[in-house]
mmCIF file of C-alpha atoms in Angstrom:
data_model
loop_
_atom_site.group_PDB
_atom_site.id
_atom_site.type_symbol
_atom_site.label_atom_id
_atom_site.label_comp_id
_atom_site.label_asym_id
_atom_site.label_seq_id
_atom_site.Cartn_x
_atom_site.Cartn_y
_atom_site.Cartn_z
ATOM 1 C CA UNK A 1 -79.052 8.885 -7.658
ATOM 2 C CA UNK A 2 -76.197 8.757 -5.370
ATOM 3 C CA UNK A 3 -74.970 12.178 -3.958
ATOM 4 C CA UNK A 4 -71.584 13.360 -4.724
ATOM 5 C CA UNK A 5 -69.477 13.650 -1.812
ATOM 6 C CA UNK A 6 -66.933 16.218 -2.324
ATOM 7 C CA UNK A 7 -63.498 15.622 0.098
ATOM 8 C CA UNK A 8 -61.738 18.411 0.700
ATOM 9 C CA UNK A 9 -57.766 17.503 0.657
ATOM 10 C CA UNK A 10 -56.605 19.745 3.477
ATOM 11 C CA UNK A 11 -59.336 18.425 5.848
ATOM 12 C CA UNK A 12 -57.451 14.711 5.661
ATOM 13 C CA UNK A 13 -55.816 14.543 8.671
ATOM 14 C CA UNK A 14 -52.474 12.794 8.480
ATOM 15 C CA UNK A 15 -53.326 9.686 10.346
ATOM 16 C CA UNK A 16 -56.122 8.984 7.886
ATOM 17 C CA UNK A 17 -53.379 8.686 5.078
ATOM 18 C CA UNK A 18 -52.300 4.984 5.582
ATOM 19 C CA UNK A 19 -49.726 2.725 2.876
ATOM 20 C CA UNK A 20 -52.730 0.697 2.392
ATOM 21 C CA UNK A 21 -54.252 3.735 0.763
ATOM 22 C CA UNK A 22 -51.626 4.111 -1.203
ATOM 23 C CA UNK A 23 -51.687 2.518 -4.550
ATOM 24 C CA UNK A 24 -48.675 0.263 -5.327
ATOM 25 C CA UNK A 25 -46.259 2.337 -7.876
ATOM 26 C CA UNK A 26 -48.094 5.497 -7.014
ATOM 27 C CA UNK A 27 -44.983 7.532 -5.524
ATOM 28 C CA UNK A 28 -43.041 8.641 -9.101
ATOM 29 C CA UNK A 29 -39.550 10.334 -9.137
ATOM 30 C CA UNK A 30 -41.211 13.340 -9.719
ATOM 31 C CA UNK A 31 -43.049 13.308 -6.874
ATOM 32 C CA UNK A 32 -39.414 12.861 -4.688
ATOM 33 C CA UNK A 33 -38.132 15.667 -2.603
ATOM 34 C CA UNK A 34 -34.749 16.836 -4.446
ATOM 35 C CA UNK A 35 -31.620 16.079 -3.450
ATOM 36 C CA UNK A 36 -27.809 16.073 -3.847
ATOM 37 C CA UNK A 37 -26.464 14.127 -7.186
ATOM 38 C CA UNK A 38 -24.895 10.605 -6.021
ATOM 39 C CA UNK A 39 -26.399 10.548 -2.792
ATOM 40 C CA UNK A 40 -27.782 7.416 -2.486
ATOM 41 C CA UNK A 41 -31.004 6.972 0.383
ATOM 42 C CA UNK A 42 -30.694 4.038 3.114
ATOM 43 C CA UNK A 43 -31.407 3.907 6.545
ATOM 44 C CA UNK A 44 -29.759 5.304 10.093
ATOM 45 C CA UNK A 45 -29.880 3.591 13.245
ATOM 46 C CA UNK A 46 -33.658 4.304 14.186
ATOM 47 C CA UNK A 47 -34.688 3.035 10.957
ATOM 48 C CA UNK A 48 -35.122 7.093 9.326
ATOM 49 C CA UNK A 49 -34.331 6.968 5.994
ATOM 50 C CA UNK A 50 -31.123 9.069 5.090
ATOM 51 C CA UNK A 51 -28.765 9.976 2.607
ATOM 52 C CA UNK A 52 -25.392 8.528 1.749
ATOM 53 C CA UNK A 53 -23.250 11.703 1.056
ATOM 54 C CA UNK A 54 -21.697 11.107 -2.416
ATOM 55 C CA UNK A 55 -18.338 9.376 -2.688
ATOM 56 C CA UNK A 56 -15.247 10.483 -4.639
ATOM 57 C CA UNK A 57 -14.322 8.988 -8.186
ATOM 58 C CA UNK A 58 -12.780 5.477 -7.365
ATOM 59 C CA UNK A 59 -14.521 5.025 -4.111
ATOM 60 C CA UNK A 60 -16.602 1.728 -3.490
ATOM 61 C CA UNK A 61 -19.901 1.278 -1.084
ATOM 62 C CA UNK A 62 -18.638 0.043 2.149
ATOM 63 C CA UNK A 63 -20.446 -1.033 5.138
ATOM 64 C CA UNK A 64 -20.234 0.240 8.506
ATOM 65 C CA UNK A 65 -22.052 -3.307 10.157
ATOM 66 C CA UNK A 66 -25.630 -3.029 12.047
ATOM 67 C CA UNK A 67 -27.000 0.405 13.383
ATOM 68 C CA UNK A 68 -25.056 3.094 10.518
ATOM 69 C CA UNK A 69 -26.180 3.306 7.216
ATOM 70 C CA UNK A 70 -22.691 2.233 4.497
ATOM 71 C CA UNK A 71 -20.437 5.245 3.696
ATOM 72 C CA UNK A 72 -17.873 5.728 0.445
ATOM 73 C CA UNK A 73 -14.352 4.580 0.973
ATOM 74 C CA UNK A 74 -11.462 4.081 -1.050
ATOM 75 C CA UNK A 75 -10.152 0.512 -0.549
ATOM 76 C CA UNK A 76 -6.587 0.208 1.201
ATOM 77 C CA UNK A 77 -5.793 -2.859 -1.468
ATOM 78 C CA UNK A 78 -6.791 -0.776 -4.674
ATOM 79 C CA UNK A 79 -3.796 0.474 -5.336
ATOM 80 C CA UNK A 80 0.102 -0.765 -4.975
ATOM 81 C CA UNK A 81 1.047 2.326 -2.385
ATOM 82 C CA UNK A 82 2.639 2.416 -0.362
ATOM 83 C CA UNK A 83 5.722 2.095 -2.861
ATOM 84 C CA UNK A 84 9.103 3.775 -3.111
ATOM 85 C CA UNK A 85 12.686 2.987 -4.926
ATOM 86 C CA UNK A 86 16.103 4.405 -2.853
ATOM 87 C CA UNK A 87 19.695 4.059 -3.974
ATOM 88 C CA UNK A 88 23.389 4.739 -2.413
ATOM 89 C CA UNK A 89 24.197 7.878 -3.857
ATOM 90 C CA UNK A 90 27.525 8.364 -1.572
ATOM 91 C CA UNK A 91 31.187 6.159 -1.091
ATOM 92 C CA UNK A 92 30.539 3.527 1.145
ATOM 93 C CA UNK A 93 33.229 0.425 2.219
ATOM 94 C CA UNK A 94 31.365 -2.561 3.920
ATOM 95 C CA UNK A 95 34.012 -4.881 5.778
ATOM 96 C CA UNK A 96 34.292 -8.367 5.310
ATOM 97 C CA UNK A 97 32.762 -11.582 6.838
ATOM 98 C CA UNK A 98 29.632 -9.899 8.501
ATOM 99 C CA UNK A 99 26.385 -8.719 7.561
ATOM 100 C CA UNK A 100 26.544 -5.034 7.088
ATOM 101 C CA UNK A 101 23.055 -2.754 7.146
ATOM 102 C CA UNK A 102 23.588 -0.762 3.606
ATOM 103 C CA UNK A 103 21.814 2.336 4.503
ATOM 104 C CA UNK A 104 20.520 3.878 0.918
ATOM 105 C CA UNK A 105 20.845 7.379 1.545
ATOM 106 C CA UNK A 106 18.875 9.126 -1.332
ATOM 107 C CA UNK A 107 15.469 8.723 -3.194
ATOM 108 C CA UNK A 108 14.347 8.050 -6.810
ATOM 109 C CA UNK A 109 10.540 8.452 -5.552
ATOM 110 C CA UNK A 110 8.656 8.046 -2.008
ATOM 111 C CA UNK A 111 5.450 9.843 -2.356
ATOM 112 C CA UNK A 112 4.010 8.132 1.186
ATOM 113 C CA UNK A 113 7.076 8.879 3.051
ATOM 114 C CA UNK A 114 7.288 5.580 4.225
ATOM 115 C CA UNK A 115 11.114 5.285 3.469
ATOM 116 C CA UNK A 116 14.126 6.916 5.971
ATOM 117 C CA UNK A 117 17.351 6.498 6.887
ATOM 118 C CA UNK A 118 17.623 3.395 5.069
ATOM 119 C CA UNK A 119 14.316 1.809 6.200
ATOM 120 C CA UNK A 120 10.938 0.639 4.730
ATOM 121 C CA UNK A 121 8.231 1.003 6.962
ATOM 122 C CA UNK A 122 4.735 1.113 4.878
ATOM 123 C CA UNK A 123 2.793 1.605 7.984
ATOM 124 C CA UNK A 124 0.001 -0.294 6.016
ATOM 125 C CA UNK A 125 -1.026 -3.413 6.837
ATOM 126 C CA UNK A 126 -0.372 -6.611 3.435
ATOM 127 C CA UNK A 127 1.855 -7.534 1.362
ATOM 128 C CA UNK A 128 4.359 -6.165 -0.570
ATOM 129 C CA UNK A 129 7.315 -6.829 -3.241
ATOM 130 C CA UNK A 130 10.743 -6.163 -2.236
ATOM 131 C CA UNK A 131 13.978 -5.987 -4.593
ATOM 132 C CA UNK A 132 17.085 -4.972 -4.079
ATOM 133 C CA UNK A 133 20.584 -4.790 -5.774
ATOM 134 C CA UNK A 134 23.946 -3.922 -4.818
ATOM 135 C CA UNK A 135 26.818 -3.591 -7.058
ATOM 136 C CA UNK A 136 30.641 -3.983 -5.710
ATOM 137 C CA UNK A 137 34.115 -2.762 -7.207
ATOM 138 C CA UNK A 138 35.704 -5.160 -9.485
ATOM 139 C CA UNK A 139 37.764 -7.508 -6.846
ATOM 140 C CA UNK A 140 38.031 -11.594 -5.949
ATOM 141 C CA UNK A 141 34.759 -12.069 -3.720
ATOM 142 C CA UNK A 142 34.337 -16.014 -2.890
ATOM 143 C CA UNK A 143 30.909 -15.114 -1.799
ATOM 144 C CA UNK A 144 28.483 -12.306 -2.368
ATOM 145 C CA UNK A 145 24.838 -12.017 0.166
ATOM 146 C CA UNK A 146 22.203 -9.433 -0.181
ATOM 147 C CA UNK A 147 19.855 -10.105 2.701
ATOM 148 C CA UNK A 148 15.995 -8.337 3.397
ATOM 149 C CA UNK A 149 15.924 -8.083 7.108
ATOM 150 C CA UNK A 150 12.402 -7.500 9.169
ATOM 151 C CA UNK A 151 12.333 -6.037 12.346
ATOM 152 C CA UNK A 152 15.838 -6.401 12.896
ATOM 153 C CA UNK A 153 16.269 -9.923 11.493
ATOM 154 C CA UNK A 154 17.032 -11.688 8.262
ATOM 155 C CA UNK A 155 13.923 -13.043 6.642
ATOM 156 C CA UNK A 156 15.665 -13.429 2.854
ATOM 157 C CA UNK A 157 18.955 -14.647 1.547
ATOM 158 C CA UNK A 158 20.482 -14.487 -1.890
ATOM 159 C CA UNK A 159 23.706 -15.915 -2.179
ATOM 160 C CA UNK A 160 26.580 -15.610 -5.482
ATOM 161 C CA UNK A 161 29.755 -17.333 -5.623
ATOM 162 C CA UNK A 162 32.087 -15.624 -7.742
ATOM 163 C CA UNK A 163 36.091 -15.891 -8.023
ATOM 164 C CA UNK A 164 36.089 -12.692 -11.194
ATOM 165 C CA UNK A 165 37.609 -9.760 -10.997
ATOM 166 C CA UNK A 166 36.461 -8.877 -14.023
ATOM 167 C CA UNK A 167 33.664 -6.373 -14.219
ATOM 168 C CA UNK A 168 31.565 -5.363 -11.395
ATOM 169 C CA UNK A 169 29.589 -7.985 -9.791
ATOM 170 C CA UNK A 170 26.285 -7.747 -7.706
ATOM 171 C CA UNK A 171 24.208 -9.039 -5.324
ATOM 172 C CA UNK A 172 20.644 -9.342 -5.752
ATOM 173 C CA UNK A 173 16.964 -10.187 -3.820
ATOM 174 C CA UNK A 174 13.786 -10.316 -4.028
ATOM 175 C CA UNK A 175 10.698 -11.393 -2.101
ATOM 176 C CA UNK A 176 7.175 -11.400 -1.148
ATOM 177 C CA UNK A 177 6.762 -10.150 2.054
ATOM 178 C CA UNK A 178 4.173 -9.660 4.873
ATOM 179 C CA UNK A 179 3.888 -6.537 6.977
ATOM 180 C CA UNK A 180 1.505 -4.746 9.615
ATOM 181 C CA UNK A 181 1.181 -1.368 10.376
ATOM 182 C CA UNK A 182 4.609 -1.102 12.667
ATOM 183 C CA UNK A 183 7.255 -3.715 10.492
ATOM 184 C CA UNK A 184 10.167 -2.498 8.842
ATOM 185 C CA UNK A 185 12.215 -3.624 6.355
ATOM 186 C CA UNK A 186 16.058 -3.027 5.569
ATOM 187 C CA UNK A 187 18.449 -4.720 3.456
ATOM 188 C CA UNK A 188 22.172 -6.139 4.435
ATOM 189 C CA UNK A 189 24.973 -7.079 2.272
ATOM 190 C CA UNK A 190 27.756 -9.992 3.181
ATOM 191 C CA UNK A 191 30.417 -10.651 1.590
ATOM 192 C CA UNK A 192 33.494 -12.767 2.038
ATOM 193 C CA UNK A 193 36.705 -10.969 0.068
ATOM 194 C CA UNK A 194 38.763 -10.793 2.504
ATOM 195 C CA UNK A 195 39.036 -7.050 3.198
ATOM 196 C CA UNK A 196 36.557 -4.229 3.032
ATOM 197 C CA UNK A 197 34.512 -3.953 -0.046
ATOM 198 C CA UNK A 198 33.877 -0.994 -2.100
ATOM 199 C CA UNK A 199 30.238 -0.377 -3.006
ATOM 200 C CA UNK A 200 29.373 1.140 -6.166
ATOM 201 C CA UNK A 201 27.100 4.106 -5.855
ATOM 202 C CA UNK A 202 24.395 5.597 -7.535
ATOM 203 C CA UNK A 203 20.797 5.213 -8.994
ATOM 204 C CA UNK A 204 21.171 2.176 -11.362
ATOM 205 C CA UNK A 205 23.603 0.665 -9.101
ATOM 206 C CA UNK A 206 23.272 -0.052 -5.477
ATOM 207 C CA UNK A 207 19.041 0.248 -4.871
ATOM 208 C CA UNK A 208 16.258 -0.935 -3.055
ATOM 209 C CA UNK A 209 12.822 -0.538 -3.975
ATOM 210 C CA UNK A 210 9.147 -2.188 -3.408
ATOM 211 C CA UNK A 211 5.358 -1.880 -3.705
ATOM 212 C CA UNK A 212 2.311 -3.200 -1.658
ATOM 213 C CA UNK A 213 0.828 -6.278 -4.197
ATOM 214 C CA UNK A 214 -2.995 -5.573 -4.513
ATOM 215 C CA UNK A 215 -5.230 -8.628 -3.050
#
């Protein structure tokens, strides 16, 4: 009969304990150290394995490139912020035959702060929808404009003949437009009646609003 040899576990040493002595599917869950719910374990730059501290509701899995294990983000495109809307809330008279900045000097909502003294400037790099509408006293206008400008310059035109002077009319735009982190955007008004042109304030009249589109 063949002895029995009896091994005592503590008297392995370390070394002897090889993954070829480990039996595939051997390691359960159970047998896992604890950790912290929705970590999730990768690997750091030595090759150690490590834990991914656990993202915030809404967050994806985004990687950091070679040598860092991925960490939780929230995605800049997710969501259509920055936004904001502003209107002309006070009298203003914009003169004729030139393209007039219409600064819109109070806010229906700006919760990134990206709007001031009559400018846009999301600070976020994408693209966004622009609108805007201004509204005029009833008068003879031959030709109504409501421009966006960028940086300083006129990127979209809108144009309305009109010979009424019945009713207030308006000039509207709209566009798609492209920013980086340091554009701005402002909008301009030019019309040609002849003498200075009263612009109809307040909330539902004279605005300008936009949103960053999600890509």
């Amino acid at each position: 009969n063949m002895a029995i040899i009896k091994v005592i576990t503590p008297s392995v040493t370390d070394a002897n304990i090889t993954a070829a002595k480990v039996t595939d599917n051997a390691i359960t869950l159970a047998k896992m150290a604890s950790g912290t719910d929705g970590n999730i374990i990768s690997y750091d730059a030595s090759g150690n394995p490590v834990a991914v501290a656990t993202g915030n509701d809404g967050q994806v899995l985004t990687s950091t490139g070679a040598g860092s294990p991925p960490v939780f983000e929230t995605p800049a495109s997710a969501a259509n912020t920055p936004t904001f809307r502003a209107y002309r809330n006070s009298s203003l008279n914009v003169d004729s035959n030139s393209a007039t900045k219409i600064v819109f000097d109070a806010e229906t909502f700006d919760p990134q702060s990206t709007f001031a003294s009559g400018k846009f400037t999301p600070g976020v790099s994408g693209k966004y929808f622009l609108r805007s509408s201004i509204r005029l006293a009833p008068s003879v206008y031959n030709q109504i404009g409501v421009i966006i400008y960028k940086n300083g310059s006129g990127i979209a035109y809108q144009w309305r003949n009109t010979d009424s002077s019945s009713g207030n009319p308006s000039g509207t735009v709209s566009s798609i437009v492209e920013s980086d982190t340091n554009d701005y955007f402002e909008i301009y008004l030019y019309h040609l009646k002849g003498s200075a042109a009263e612009i109809t304030t307040g909330t539902y009249a004279t605005w300008f609003e936009g949103f960053k589109i999600i890509e």
